[in-house]
Amino acid sequence: MLFLFALKIVDISVPRIAAWNSDELPIYEPGLDKVVKACRGKNLFFSTEVDQGIRDADIIFVAVNTPTKKVGMGAGRAADLTYWELAARRIASVAETPKVVVEKSTVPIKTAEAISAVLHGAGKTRFDVLSNPEFLAEGTAMTDLDNPDRVLIGGNMNESGKAAVARLADVYAHWVPRERILTTNVWSSELSKLVANSFLAQRVSSINAVSAICEASGADVDEVARAVGMDSRIGSKFLKASVGFGGSCFQKDILNLVYLCQSMGLADVAEYFHSVVTMNDRQKERFVSRIIHGLFNTVTGKRIALLGFAFKKDTGDTRESASIEICRRLIEERASVCIYDPKVEADQIWMDLTAATKLDKTEVQKYVTLCDSAYEAALGAHALAIATEWDEFKTLDYDKIQEDMVKPSFVFDGRNVLDHGALRELGYIVYAIGKPLDPKLNTSINC
Ligand code: UDX
């Protein structure tokens, strides 16, 4: 077989590369395992030989972490570009022949310009820096990659920039129709990523805001979403009310955009986008309030089965997951929380909860137990709280589960994935986001 490209993935982390070269890949993503195993050692290589990787490459994709800054100027909003700068300095010091350097990480606008200055300041050769934002979503990454809505490539408008853009476009053109490959100036490309994520998150916050109106008015958020989404100008996607969005991108990118607006003196625009995050925080708090008020205004000492810890189904990723905040609040209320998630590693949960609560692990373990199944988590529980929409939660034997729960048994469906009518027939008291409230649910305080 003739391979058109060889992809060498280099990382300074020895254990991470070892995991990529093993049978147990370091991340769970449907379909990834199959592709890696079919191509590894043929035209896909994982290595810690970073310098050799740089020397050999024609095109270098930089996909390092760009978390929100924790300290210093812009802390809590601006992106931390430390890893990006380190990668650029390494490329500059090693590269001997011209390279196309591609920004894959989500970065603030004008990063390409700054990186280009670092590369040319320290380097011995020519570099063309392109912006090529990643739009794939976790859980569907492989299909998104195969069949993207669009591929966006931003570059400099000079001759060498245009040639670099064309070169990268040719790579994608092997499987993406040309009309879906957009080329723009580098700033439009960088900004588009932040705006796309902000718009998506904005839709989720909009429908979550509507869910609160639905609960107060007796409307049904799914019916409203359907009616609204059938307007082709609005569209039906990203209108699923939830316990709040999570993931590594939405909050980070909005805060990044907010910071950008503030630094440009656009205070009102910054405030507008920031409200998307505020609404999301509010939605998580609303869910916790429903649990507390539902359980007769206290959860202290009560056992709550938290089903799902990942920020969405089909991933083991917990970054910014709503479950973390829900759990933190329940710990604050001195509840006993039993967590079950089909994919998230135990260590990850302890790490997230110790960071969120600022307690040490033994202290967190006084309130939190990790379970191997939803059934185990529900043993002796007063309530089930669904925080991630895993398919397996839809088909649990809720009759059997209720036998082992304290009565009255409650279900708080933070994803609207269960059959609420059937659960009520079984005797559960059910709360679901944005749905007409169960007459048996304590609603003495408005949430
Ligand atoms: C997102 C963007 O979709 C993707 O284009 C970008 O490259 C990275 O960020 P991802 O974070 O993987 O992808 O997940 P996404 O499917 O967008 O979901 C984000 C969060 O919103 C999840 O917590 C999800 O459960 C929530 N969500 C999504 C809702 O609550 N309701 C919806 O209707 C859609």
PDB file of N, CA, C and O in Angstrom, residues 212-242:
ATOM      1  N   ALA A 212     -35.790  27.182  32.898  1.00  0.00           N
ATOM      2  CA  ALA A 212     -36.261  27.750  34.172  1.00  0.00           C
ATOM      3  C   ALA A 212     -37.648  28.370  33.973  1.00  0.00           C
ATOM      4  O   ALA A 212     -38.531  28.222  34.835  1.00  0.00           O
ATOM      5  N   ILE A 213     -37.857  29.017  32.836  1.00  0.00           N
ATOM      6  CA  ILE A 213     -39.190  29.605  32.567  1.00  0.00           C
ATOM      7  C   ILE A 213     -40.225  28.487  32.444  1.00  0.00           C
ATOM      8  O   ILE A 213     -41.347  28.599  32.929  1.00  0.00           O
ATOM      9  N   CYS A 214     -39.809  27.384  31.791  1.00  0.00           N
ATOM     10  CA  CYS A 214     -40.740  26.255  31.604  1.00  0.00           C
ATOM     11  C   CYS A 214     -41.186  25.703  32.954  1.00  0.00           C
ATOM     12  O   CYS A 214     -42.375  25.469  33.174  1.00  0.00           O
ATOM     13  N   GLU A 215     -40.228  25.502  33.861  1.00  0.00           N
ATOM     14  CA  GLU A 215     -40.582  24.942  35.165  1.00  0.00           C
ATOM     15  C   GLU A 215     -41.531  25.877  35.914  1.00  0.00           C
ATOM     16  O   GLU A 215     -42.437  25.434  36.621  1.00  0.00           O
ATOM     17  N   ALA A 216     -41.330  27.170  35.749  1.00  0.00           N
ATOM     18  CA  ALA A 216     -42.174  28.139  36.462  1.00  0.00           C
ATOM     19  C   ALA A 216     -43.549  28.274  35.816  1.00  0.00           C
ATOM     20  O   ALA A 216     -44.516  28.644  36.474  1.00  0.00           O
ATOM     21  N   SER A 217     -43.627  27.929  34.519  1.00  0.00           N
ATOM     22  CA  SER A 217     -44.881  28.206  33.806  1.00  0.00           C
ATOM     23  C   SER A 217     -45.684  26.967  33.433  1.00  0.00           C
ATOM     24  O   SER A 217     -46.838  27.071  33.051  1.00  0.00           O
ATOM     25  N   GLY A 218     -45.060  25.788  33.496  1.00  0.00           N
ATOM     26  CA  GLY A 218     -45.769  24.575  33.080  1.00  0.00           C
ATOM     27  C   GLY A 218     -45.522  24.226  31.621  1.00  0.00           C
ATOM     28  O   GLY A 218     -46.060  23.241  31.105  1.00  0.00           O
ATOM     29  N   ALA A 219     -44.698  24.993  30.921  1.00  0.00           N
ATOM     30  CA  ALA A 219     -44.325  24.611  29.543  1.00  0.00           C
ATOM     31  C   ALA A 219     -43.298  23.486  29.604  1.00  0.00           C
ATOM     32  O   ALA A 219     -42.727  23.214  30.664  1.00  0.00           O
ATOM     33  N   ASP A 220     -43.087  22.831  28.451  1.00  0.00           N
ATOM     34  CA  ASP A 220     -42.153  21.700  28.396  1.00  0.00           C
ATOM     35  C   ASP A 220     -40.993  22.107  27.483  1.00  0.00           C
ATOM     36  O   ASP A 220     -41.191  22.401  26.300  1.00  0.00           O
ATOM     37  N   VAL A 221     -39.790  22.110  28.017  1.00  0.00           N
ATOM     38  CA  VAL A 221     -38.645  22.654  27.271  1.00  0.00           C
ATOM     39  C   VAL A 221     -38.366  21.887  25.977  1.00  0.00           C
ATOM     40  O   VAL A 221     -37.945  22.484  24.979  1.00  0.00           O
ATOM     41  N   ASP A 222     -38.633  20.574  25.967  1.00  0.00           N
ATOM     42  CA  ASP A 222     -38.399  19.816  24.726  1.00  0.00           C
ATOM     43  C   ASP A 222     -39.399  20.231  23.646  1.00  0.00           C
ATOM     44  O   ASP A 222     -39.064  20.303  22.461  1.00  0.00           O
ATOM     45  N   GLU A 223     -40.639  20.489  24.083  1.00  0.00           N
ATOM     46  CA  GLU A 223     -41.648  20.939  23.105  1.00  0.00           C
ATOM     47  C   GLU A 223     -41.279  22.317  22.564  1.00  0.00           C
ATOM     48  O   GLU A 223     -41.377  22.580  21.369  1.00  0.00           O
ATOM     49  N   VAL A 224     -40.819  23.182  23.455  1.00  0.00           N
ATOM     50  CA  VAL A 224     -40.435  24.528  23.012  1.00  0.00           C
ATOM     51  C   VAL A 224     -39.230  24.436  22.061  1.00  0.00           C
ATOM     52  O   VAL A 224     -39.205  25.054  20.999  1.00  0.00           O
ATOM     53  N   ALA A 225     -38.242  23.609  22.447  1.00  0.00           N
ATOM     54  CA  ALA A 225     -37.035  23.469  21.613  1.00  0.00           C
ATOM     55  C   ALA A 225     -37.403  22.940  20.225  1.00  0.00           C
ATOM     56  O   ALA A 225     -36.863  23.393  19.210  1.00  0.00           O
ATOM     57  N   ARG A 226     -38.344  22.015  20.194  1.00  0.00           N
ATOM     58  CA  ARG A 226     -38.747  21.443  18.909  1.00  0.00           C
ATOM     59  C   ARG A 226     -39.419  22.506  18.046  1.00  0.00           C
ATOM     60  O   ARG A 226     -39.092  22.673  16.858  1.00  0.00           O
ATOM     61  N   ALA A 227     -40.341  23.224  18.669  1.00  0.00           N
ATOM     62  CA  ALA A 227     -41.086  24.242  17.922  1.00  0.00           C
ATOM     63  C   ALA A 227     -40.147  25.341  17.416  1.00  0.00           C
ATOM     64  O   ALA A 227     -40.227  25.779  16.269  1.00  0.00           O
ATOM     65  N   VAL A 228     -39.224  25.722  18.270  1.00  0.00           N
ATOM     66  CA  VAL A 228     -38.300  26.801  17.895  1.00  0.00           C
ATOM     67  C   VAL A 228     -37.284  26.292  16.863  1.00  0.00           C
ATOM     68  O   VAL A 228     -36.994  26.941  15.861  1.00  0.00           O
ATOM     69  N   GLY A 229     -36.776  25.091  17.099  1.00  0.00           N
ATOM     70  CA  GLY A 229     -35.710  24.551  16.247  1.00  0.00           C
ATOM     71  C   GLY A 229     -36.167  24.204  14.845  1.00  0.00           C
ATOM     72  O   GLY A 229     -35.355  24.083  13.932  1.00  0.00           O
ATOM     73  N   MET A 230     -37.495  24.025  14.654  1.00  0.00           N
ATOM     74  CA  MET A 230     -37.977  23.694  13.299  1.00  0.00           C
ATOM     75  C   MET A 230     -37.946  24.895  12.369  1.00  0.00           C
ATOM     76  O   MET A 230     -38.127  24.759  11.160  1.00  0.00           O
ATOM     77  N   ASP A 231     -37.721  26.062  12.931  1.00  0.00           N
ATOM     78  CA  ASP A 231     -37.488  27.240  12.099  1.00  0.00           C
ATOM     79  C   ASP A 231     -36.090  27.069  11.508  1.00  0.00           C
ATOM     80  O   ASP A 231     -35.101  27.035  12.250  1.00  0.00           O
ATOM     81  N   SER A 232     -36.027  26.940  10.177  1.00  0.00           N
ATOM     82  CA  SER A 232     -34.721  26.614   9.589  1.00  0.00           C
ATOM     83  C   SER A 232     -33.687  27.715   9.847  1.00  0.00           C
ATOM     84  O   SER A 232     -32.494  27.486   9.769  1.00  0.00           O
ATOM     85  N   ARG A 233     -34.178  28.928  10.169  1.00  0.00           N
ATOM     86  CA  ARG A 233     -33.205  29.993  10.473  1.00  0.00           C
ATOM     87  C   ARG A 233     -32.538  29.745  11.824  1.00  0.00           C
ATOM     88  O   ARG A 233     -31.461  30.230  12.101  1.00  0.00           O
ATOM     89  N   ILE A 234     -33.232  28.976  12.681  1.00  0.00           N
ATOM     90  CA  ILE A 234     -32.678  28.706  14.012  1.00  0.00           C
ATOM     91  C   ILE A 234     -31.993  27.345  14.037  1.00  0.00           C
ATOM     92  O   ILE A 234     -30.849  27.220  14.461  1.00  0.00           O
ATOM     93  N   GLY A 235     -32.686  26.327  13.550  1.00  0.00           N
ATOM     94  CA  GLY A 235     -32.091  24.980  13.500  1.00  0.00           C
ATOM     95  C   GLY A 235     -32.277  24.229  14.807  1.00  0.00           C
ATOM     96  O   GLY A 235     -32.431  24.834  15.870  1.00  0.00           O
ATOM     97  N   SER A 236     -32.233  22.908  14.720  1.00  0.00           N
ATOM     98  CA  SER A 236     -32.645  22.094  15.866  1.00  0.00           C
ATOM     99  C   SER A 236     -31.491  21.655  16.771  1.00  0.00           C
ATOM    100  O   SER A 236     -31.720  21.161  17.859  1.00  0.00           O
ATOM    101  N   LYS A 237     -30.247  21.827  16.321  1.00  0.00           N
ATOM    102  CA  LYS A 237     -29.132  21.292  17.127  1.00  0.00           C
ATOM    103  C   LYS A 237     -28.769  22.215  18.294  1.00  0.00           C
ATOM    104  O   LYS A 237     -29.004  23.414  18.238  1.00  0.00           O
ATOM    105  N   PHE A 238     -28.166  21.619  19.311  1.00  0.00           N
ATOM    106  CA  PHE A 238     -27.703  22.370  20.490  1.00  0.00           C
ATOM    107  C   PHE A 238     -28.836  23.111  21.189  1.00  0.00           C
ATOM    108  O   PHE A 238     -28.685  24.239  21.654  1.00  0.00           O
ATOM    109  N   LEU A 239     -29.979  22.451  21.240  1.00  0.00           N
ATOM    110  CA  LEU A 239     -31.119  23.013  21.967  1.00  0.00           C
ATOM    111  C   LEU A 239     -31.598  22.015  23.010  1.00  0.00           C
ATOM    112  O   LEU A 239     -32.777  21.966  23.327  1.00  0.00           O
ATOM    113  N   LYS A 240     -30.691  21.206  23.499  1.00  0.00           N
ATOM    114  CA  LYS A 240     -31.061  20.206  24.501  1.00  0.00           C
ATOM    115  C   LYS A 240     -30.767  20.791  25.882  1.00  0.00           C
ATOM    116  O   LYS A 240     -29.607  21.043  26.225  1.00  0.00           O
ATOM    117  N   ALA A 241     -31.850  21.012  26.637  1.00  0.00           N
ATOM    118  CA  ALA A 241     -31.652  21.557  27.984  1.00  0.00           C
ATOM    119  C   ALA A 241     -30.881  20.546  28.819  1.00  0.00           C
ATOM    120  O   ALA A 241     -31.014  19.335  28.634  1.00  0.00           O
ATOM    121  N   SER A 242     -30.076  21.038  29.720  1.00  0.00           N
ATOM    122  CA  SER A 242     -29.213  20.128  30.478  1.00  0.00           C
ATOM    123  C   SER A 242     -28.874  20.742  31.821  1.00  0.00           C
ATOM    124  O   SER A 242     -29.278  21.859  32.141  1.00  0.00           O
TER     125      SER A 242
END
